[in-house]
Structure formats: structure tokens, C-alpha cells
Coordinates of C-alpha atoms and ligand atoms in Angstrom, one line a residue:
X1 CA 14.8 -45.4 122.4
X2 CA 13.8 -48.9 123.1
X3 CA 14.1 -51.1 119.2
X4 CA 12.5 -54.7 118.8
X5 CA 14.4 -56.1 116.5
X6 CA 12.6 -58.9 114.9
X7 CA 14.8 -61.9 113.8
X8 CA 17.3 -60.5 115.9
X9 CA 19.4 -63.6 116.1
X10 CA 20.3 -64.2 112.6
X11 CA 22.9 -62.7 110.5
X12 CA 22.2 -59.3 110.1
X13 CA 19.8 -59.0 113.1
X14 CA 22.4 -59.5 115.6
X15 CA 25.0 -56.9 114.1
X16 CA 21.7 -54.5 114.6
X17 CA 21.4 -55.1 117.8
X18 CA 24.8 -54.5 118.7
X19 CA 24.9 -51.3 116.8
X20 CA 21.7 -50.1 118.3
X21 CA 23.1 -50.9 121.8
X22 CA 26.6 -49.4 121.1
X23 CA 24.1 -46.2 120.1
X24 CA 22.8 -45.8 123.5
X25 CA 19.2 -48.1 123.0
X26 CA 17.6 -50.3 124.9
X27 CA 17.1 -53.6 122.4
X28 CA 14.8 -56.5 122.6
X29 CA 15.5 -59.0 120.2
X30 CA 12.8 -61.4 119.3
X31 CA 13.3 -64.8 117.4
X32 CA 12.0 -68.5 116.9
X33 CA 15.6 -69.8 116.5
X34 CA 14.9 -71.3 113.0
X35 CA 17.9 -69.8 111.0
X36 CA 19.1 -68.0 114.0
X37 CA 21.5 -68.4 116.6
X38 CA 21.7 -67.5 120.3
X39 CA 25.3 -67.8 120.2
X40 CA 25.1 -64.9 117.3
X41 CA 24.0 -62.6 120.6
X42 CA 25.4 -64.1 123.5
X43 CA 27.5 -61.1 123.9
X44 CA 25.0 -58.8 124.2
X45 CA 22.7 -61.2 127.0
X46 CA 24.8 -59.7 130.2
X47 CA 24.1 -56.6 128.6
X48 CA 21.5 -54.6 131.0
X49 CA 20.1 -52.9 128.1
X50 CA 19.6 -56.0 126.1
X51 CA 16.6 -58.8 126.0
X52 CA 16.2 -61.7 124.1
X53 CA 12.8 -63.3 123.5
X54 CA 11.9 -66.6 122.3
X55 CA 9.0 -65.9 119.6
X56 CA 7.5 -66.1 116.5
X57 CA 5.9 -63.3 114.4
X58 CA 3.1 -65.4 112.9
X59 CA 1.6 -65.1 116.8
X60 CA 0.5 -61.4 117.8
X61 CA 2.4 -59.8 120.8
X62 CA 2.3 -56.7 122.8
X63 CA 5.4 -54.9 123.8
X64 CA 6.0 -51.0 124.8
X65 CA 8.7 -50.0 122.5
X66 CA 9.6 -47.1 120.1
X67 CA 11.1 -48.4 117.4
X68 CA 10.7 -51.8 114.9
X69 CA 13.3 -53.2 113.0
X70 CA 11.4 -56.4 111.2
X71 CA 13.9 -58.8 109.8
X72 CA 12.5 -61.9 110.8
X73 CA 12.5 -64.2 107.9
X74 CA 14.3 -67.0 106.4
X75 CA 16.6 -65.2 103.8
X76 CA 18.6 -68.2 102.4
X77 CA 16.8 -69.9 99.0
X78 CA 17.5 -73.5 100.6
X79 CA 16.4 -72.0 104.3
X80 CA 13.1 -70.5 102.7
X81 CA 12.1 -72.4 100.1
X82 CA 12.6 -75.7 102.9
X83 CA 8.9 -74.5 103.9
X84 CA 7.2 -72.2 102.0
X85 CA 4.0 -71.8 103.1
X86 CA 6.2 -70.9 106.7
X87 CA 7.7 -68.3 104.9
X88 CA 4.6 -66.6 103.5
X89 CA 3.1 -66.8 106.9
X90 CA 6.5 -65.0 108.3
X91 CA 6.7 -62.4 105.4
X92 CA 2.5 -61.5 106.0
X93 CA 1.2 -62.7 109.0
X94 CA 4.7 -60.9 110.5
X95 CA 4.4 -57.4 109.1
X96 CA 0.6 -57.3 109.9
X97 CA 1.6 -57.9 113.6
X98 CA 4.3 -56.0 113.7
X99 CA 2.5 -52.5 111.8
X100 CA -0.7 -53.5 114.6
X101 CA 2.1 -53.1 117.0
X102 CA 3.9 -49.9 115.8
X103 CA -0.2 -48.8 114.9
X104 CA -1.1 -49.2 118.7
X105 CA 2.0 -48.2 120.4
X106 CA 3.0 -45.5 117.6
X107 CA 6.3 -46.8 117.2
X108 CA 8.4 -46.1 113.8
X109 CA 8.7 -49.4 111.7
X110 CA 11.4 -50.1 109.7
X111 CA 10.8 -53.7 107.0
X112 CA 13.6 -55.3 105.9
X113 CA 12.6 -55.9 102.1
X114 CA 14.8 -57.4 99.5
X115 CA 16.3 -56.9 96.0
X116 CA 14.1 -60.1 95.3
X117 CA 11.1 -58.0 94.8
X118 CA 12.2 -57.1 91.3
X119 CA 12.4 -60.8 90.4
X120 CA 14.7 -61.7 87.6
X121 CA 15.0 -58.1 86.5
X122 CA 14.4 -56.8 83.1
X123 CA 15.1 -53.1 84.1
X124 CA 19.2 -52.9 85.1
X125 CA 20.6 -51.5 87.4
X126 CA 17.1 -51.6 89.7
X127 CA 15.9 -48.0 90.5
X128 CA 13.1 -48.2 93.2
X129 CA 10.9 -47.3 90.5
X130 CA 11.0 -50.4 89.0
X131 CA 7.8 -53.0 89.7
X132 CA 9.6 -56.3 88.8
X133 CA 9.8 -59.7 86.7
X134 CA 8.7 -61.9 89.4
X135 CA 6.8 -65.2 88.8
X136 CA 4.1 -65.5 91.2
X137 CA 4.3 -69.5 91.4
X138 CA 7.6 -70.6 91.2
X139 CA 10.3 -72.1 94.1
X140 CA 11.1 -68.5 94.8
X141 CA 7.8 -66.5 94.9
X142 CA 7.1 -67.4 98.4
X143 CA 10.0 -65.4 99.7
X144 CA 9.4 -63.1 96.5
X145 CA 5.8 -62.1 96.7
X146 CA 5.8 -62.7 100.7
X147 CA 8.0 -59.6 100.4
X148 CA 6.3 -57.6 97.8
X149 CA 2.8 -57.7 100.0
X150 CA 4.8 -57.0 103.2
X151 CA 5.3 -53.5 101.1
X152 CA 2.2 -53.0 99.9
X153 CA 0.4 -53.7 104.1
X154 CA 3.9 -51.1 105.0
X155 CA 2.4 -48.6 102.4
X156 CA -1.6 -49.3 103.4
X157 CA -1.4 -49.0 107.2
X158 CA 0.4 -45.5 106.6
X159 CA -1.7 -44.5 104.4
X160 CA -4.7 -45.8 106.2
X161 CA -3.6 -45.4 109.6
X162 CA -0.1 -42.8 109.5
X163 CA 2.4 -45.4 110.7
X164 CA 5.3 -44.0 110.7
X165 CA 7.0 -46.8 108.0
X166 CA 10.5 -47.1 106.4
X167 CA 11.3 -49.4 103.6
X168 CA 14.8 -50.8 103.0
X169 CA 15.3 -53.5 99.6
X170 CA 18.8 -55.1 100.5
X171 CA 20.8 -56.5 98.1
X172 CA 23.2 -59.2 98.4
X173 CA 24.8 -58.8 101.7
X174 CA 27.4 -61.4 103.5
X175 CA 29.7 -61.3 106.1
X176 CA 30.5 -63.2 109.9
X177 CA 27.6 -65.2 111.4
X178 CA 26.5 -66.3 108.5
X179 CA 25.7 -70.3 109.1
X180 CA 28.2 -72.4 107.5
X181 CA 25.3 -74.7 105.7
X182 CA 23.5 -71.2 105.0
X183 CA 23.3 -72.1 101.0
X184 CA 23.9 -68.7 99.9
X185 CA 26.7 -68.0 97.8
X186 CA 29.3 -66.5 99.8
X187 CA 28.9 -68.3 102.8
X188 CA 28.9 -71.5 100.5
X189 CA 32.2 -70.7 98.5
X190 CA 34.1 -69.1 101.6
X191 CA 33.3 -72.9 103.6
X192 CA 34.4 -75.2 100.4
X193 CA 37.4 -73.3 99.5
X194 CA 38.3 -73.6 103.1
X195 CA 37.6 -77.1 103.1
X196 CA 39.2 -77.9 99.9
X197 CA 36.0 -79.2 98.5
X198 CA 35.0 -78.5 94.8
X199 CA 33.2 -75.6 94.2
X200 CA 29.7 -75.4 93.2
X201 CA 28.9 -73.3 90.0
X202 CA 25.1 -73.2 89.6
X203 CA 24.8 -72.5 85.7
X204 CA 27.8 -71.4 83.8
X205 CA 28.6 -68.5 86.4
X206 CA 28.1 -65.6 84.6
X207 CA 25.0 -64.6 86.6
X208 CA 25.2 -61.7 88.3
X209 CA 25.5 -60.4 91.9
X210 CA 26.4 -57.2 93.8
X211 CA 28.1 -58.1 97.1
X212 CA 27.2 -55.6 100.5
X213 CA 29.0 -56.1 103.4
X214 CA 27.5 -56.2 106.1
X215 CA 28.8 -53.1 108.3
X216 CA 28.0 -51.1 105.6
X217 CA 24.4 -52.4 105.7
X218 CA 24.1 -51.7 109.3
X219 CA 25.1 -48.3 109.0
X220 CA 22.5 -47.5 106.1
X221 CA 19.7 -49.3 107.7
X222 CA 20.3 -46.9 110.9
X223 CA 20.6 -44.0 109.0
X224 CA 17.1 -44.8 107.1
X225 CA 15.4 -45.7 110.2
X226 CA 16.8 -42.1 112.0
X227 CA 15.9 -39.6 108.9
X228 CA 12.8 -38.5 108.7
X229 CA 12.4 -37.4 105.2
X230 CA 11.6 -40.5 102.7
X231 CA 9.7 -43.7 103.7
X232 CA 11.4 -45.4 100.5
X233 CA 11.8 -48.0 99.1
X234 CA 15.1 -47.3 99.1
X235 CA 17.9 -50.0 97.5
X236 CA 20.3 -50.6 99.8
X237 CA 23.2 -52.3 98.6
X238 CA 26.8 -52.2 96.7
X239 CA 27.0 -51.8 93.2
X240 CA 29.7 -53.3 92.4
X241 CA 28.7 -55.9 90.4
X242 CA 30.5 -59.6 89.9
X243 CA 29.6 -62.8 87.7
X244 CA 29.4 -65.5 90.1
X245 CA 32.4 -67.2 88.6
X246 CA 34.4 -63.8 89.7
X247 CA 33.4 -64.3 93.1
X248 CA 34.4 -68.0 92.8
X249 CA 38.2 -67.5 91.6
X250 CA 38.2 -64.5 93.7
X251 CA 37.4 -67.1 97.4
X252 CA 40.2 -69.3 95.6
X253 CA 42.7 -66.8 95.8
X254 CA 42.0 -65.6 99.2
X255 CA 41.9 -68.3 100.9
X256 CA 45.0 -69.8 99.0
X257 CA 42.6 -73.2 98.4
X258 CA 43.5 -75.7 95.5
X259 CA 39.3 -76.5 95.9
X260 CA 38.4 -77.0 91.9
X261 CA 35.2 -75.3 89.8
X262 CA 32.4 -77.4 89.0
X263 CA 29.0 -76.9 87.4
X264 CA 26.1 -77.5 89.3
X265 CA 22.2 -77.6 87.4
X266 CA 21.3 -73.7 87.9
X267 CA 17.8 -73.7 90.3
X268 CA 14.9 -72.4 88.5
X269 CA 13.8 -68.6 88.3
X270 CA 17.6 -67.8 89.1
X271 CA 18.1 -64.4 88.8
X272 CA 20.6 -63.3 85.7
X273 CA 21.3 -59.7 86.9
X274 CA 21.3 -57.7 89.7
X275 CA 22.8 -54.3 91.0
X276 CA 21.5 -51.9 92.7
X277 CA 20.8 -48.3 91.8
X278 CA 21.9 -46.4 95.0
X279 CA 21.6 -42.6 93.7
X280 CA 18.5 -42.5 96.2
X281 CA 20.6 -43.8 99.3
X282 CA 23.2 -41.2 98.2
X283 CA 20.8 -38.5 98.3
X284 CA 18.6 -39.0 101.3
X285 CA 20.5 -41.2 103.3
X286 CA 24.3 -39.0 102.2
X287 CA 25.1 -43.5 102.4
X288 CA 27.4 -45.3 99.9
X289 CA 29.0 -48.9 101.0
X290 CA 33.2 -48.4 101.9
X291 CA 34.0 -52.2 102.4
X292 CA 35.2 -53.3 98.7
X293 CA 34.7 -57.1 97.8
X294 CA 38.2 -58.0 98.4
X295 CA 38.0 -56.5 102.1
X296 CA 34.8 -57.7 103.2
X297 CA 36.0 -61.4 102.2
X298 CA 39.1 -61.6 104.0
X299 CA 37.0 -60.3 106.9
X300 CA 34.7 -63.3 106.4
X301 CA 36.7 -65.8 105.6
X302 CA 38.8 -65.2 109.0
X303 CA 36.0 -65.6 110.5
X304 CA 34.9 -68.7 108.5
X305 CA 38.3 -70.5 109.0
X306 CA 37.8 -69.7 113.0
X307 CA 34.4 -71.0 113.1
X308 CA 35.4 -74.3 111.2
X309 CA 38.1 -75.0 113.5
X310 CA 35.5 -74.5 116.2
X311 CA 33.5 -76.9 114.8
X312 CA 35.9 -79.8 113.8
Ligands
NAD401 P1 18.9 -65.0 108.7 O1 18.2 -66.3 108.2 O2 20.2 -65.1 109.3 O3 18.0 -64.2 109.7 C1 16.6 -64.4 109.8 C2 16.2 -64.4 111.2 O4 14.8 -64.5 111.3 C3 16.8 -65.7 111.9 O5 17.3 -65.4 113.1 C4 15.5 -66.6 112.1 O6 15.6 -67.5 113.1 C5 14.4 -65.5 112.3 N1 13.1 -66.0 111.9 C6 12.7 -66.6 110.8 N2 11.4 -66.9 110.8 C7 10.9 -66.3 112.0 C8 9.6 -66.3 112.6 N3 8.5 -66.8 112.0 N4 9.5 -65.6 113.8 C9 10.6 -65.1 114.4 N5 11.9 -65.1 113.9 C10 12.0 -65.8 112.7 O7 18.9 -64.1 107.4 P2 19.5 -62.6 107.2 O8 20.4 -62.6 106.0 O9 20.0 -62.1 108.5 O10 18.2 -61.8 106.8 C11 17.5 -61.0 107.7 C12 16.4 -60.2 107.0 O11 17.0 -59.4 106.0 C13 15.4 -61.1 106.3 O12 14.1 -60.5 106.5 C14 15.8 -61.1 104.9 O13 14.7 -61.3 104.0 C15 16.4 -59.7 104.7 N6 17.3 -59.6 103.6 C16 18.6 -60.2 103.7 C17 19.4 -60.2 102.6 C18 20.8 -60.7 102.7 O14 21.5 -60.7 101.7 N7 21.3 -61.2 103.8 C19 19.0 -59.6 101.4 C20 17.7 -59.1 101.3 C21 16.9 -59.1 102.4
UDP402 N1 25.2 -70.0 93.6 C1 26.2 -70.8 93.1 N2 26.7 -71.8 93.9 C2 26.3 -71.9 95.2 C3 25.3 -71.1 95.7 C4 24.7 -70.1 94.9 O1 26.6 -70.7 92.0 O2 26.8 -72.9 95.9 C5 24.6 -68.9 92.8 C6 23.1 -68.9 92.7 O3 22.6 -69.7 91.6 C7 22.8 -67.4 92.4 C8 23.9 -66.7 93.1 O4 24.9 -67.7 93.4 O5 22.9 -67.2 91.0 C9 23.5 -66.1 94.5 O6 22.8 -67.1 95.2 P1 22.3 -66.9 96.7 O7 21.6 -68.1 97.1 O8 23.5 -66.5 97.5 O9 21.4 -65.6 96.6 P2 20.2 -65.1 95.6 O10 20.1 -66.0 94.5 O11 19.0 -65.1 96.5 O12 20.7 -63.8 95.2

């Protein structure tokens, strides 16, 4: 098969594109560099059956391929609420290119779609039949509702026009790559604790997150783009769930730091609670995560420590 994989330099892009080469594809990984890094593929350029391509998906383009894997977007609250109108443009303009695409050269799409679509839930855990608690005008509705109309063109243009879509709504997932000023919790925690620096509590920490690694990601975003059964949604995501203040004293011990907690205002529309309901992974996807917390973090912060060191 030959995969585009949108966003293919950030995070979670470019651990896609190496599985999808170490599966036998042909990749082309397509980016604008905002939040990515082409140091996160670098290994892969030699490869012959690997392209990257400078570009961004609020511009149409025309490429012969068989599969979509559209992940391009800021993912980071600081990263995507830095310009929002950007990030609406990225979330609509994108999928509408992309579905044209897989529309005119009948390729499967797959749309990376997130956990945020059910807001600040009032339903918990989140089944994929829940519709949400999202405010439509605050700091986090243009990632929010960016995301929430990406599903409803996915859901038109098959509908209207039988492209063959797929659905994914990740849930919290961390691991190597991310970008040491990334703002998102883990990545944040991992590099203070490191550092020594305090560590920032938005709130009183008892909000709630479910952690995914990101292997365990990979494997069930390939196995939803390769069934051929369910279009979604479908949550993917681990359900164990942590406050925030867990996942701060559990970095501490890890990583052995003396760093201290401190309270930091909590940003607006903060979500309280969130876990995902995974029964409908289980069942059409046979995919549950394997990587508990504790692993995935000593994984991560290995990695964190090298980068630092890199970088000092
Ligand atoms: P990331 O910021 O590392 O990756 C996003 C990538 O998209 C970057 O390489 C960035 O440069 C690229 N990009 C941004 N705007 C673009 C544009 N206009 N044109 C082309 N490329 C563009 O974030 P990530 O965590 O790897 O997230 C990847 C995808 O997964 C996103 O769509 C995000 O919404 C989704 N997602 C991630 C999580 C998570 O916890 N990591 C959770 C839910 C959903
Ligand atoms: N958070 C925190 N300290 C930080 C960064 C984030 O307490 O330095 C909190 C944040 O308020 C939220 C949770 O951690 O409740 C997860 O934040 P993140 O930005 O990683 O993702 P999202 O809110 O999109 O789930």
C-alpha cells in the first residue's frame, strides 16, 4: 500500500510511519514543520520506501496513494490555542482536502480525532455514544469543535460520496518525541522533574486523565485502519485513570527528582474527568493497551533525560 501520513513529523505521526514501513508500505509523510520535527523521521529519509514532503493541509494537493492517515494538527493546548483560527483552518480546511483526495483517488481515510470532542464530560467513562459538554467559544473549542466538524465532513462525504472513512477519538497518549516545551502534561512533568524545577499543578490536581502509550496507540490505529467492519468512532485509549497529582508524585519517584509541587491557576474549560470506554476497541478491533503507566514512563523519561543532555 502506499499511506500519506498527514502530520507525519510530530509525535505520533512519525511512530506511524515507522510502523507502516516496518509493515511492508510505501509512506509519504507530509508536514508544515509547525509542531513537528524532521529529526523525529530522519531515520526513515534513507529509507527507499519513505518520502517526506514539505506541506500544509489548508492548500489542496494531488498525490496517488491508497491509504490516509490524517494527523496533522497542533495537539498541545499551548501549541493550538497559540493560533486558533490556524487550527480551525487545519482541523476543516485539512479533512476536506484530504476526504477530496481519498474521494478522487478512492483511498481509505483514517482521522485522527480526539477524546476532546466530548468536552468536559458529563457522561463517565465516554462511550462513543456520547455527544459532549463542549463550549463552542472558549480557549479550547477551536481544537474542540475543529474536531467535532472534521467528524461530521468524515461521516457526510461517506455518506454522500462512499469514502471509505475510519474514525479514531485518542485519548491521552505520551511517550518519546514528544517536544520538551510541548505543554502537555507528561512531557511537562517528565522535563521539570528531570530538571529539578518545581512542578506545575494546574488546579488542586485532582482532575483526571487516562494515560496511552504510544506503541499501544500505533498498534490500535493500524488495526482500525486494516478491519473492514466499523467506521467508528471508536475511543482509543487506556483506561486507567490517574488524578493529575498521581501522575505528578508518580514522575518524582521515577526519576528520583527532589523537584517540589506547586499550584498553578487551572486554564479555563479544563476538563475534570476523562477515561475512555474501550469495550468497542475490544470488540472490533480484539485491542486493549499492554504498556502500564509505570512502564510507559520509565520509557519516556529515558528518553527525556537523553534528549536534555542533547540539548544542554
Ligand atoms: P504533534 O503536535 O506532535 O503533531 C502534529 C503534527 O501536525 C506536527 O508534525 C505538525 O507540524 C503537523 N501540522 C500541524 N498543522 C499542520 C498543517 N496545517 N499542515 C501540515 N502539518 C501540520 O501532536 P500529536 O500528539 O502527534 O498529535 C497528532 C494528531 O493526533 C493530531 O491530529 C491530534 O489532534 C491527534 N490527537 C493526539 C492526542 C495525544 O494525546 N497525543 C490525543 C488526541 C488526538
Ligand atoms: N496540567 C498540569 N500541569 C502542567 C500541564 C498540564 O497540571 O504543567 C494539567 C492540565 O490542566 C490538565 C491535564 O494536566 O488537567 C492534562 O493536560 P494536557 O495539556 O496534557 O492535556 P489535555 O488537557 O488536553 O487533556
Amino acid at each position: 500500500m502506499r499511506c500519506l501520513v498527514t502530520g507525519g513529523a510530530g509525535f505520533i505521526g512519525s511512530f506511524l510511519c515507522e510502523r507502516l514501513i516496518a509493515d511492508g508500505h510505501e509512506v509519504i509523510c507530509l508536514d508544515n514543520f509547525f509542531t513537528g520535527r524532521r529529526a523525529n523521521v530522519e531515520h526513515l529519509l534513507d529509507h527507499r520506501h519513505f518520502e517526506l514532503v514539505r506541506h500544509d493541509v489548508t492548500e489542496p494537493i494531488l498525490l496517488e496513494v491508497d491509504r490516509i492517515f490524517n494527523f496533522a494538527c497542533p495537539a498541545s493546548p499551548v501549541h493550538y490555542q497559540y493560533n486558533p483560527v490556524k487550527t480551525v483552518k487545519t482541523s476543516v480546511m485539512g479533512i476536506i482536502h484530504m476526504l477530496g483526495l481519498a474521494k478522487r483517488v478512492r483511498a481509505r481515510l483514517l482521522q485522527a480525532s480526539t477524546s476532546e470532542v466530548y468536552g468536559d464530560p458529563q457522561v463517565h467513562p465516554q462511550t462513543e455514544d456520547y455527544w459532549g459538554h463542549v463550549n463552542p467559544i472558549g480557549p479550547r473549542a477551536c481544537y474542540d469543535e475543529g474536531k467535532r466538524v472534521a467528524e461530521t465532513l468524515c461521516f457526510d462525504y461517506h455518506r454522500q460520496n462512499a469514502v471509505d472513512v475510519r474514525v479514531v477519538r485518542i485519548f491521552n497518549t505520551y511517550g518519546p518525541r514528544m517536544l520538551l516545551d510541548d505543554g502537555r502534561v507528561v512531557s511537562n512533568f517528565v522535563v521539570q522533574a528531570l530538571k529539578g524545577e518545581d512542578i506545575t499543578l494546574y488546579g488542586d490536581g485532582q482532575q483526571t486523565r487516562s494515560f496511552c502509550y504510544i506503541d499501544d496507540l500505533v498498534d490500535g490505529i493500524v488495526r482500525m485502519m486494516n478491519q473492514i467492519e466499523t467506521h467508528g468512532p471508536v475511543n482509543l485509549g487506556n483506561p486507567d485513570e490517574f488524578t493529575i497529582r498521581e501522575l505528578a508524585e508518580l514522575v518524582i519517584e521515577l526519576t528520583g527528582s527532589r523537584s517540589r509541587l506547586v499550584q498553578r491557576p487551572l486554564p479555563k474549560d479544563d476538563p475534570v474527568r476523562r477515561q475512555p470506554d474501550i469495550s468497542r476497541a475490544r470488540a472490533a478491533l480484539g485491542w486493549e493497551p499492554k504498556v502500564a503507566l509505570r512502564e510507559g514512563l520509565l520509557r519516556s523519561i529515558s528518553w527525556f533525560d537523553s534528549r536534555l543532555r542533547e540539548t544542554s
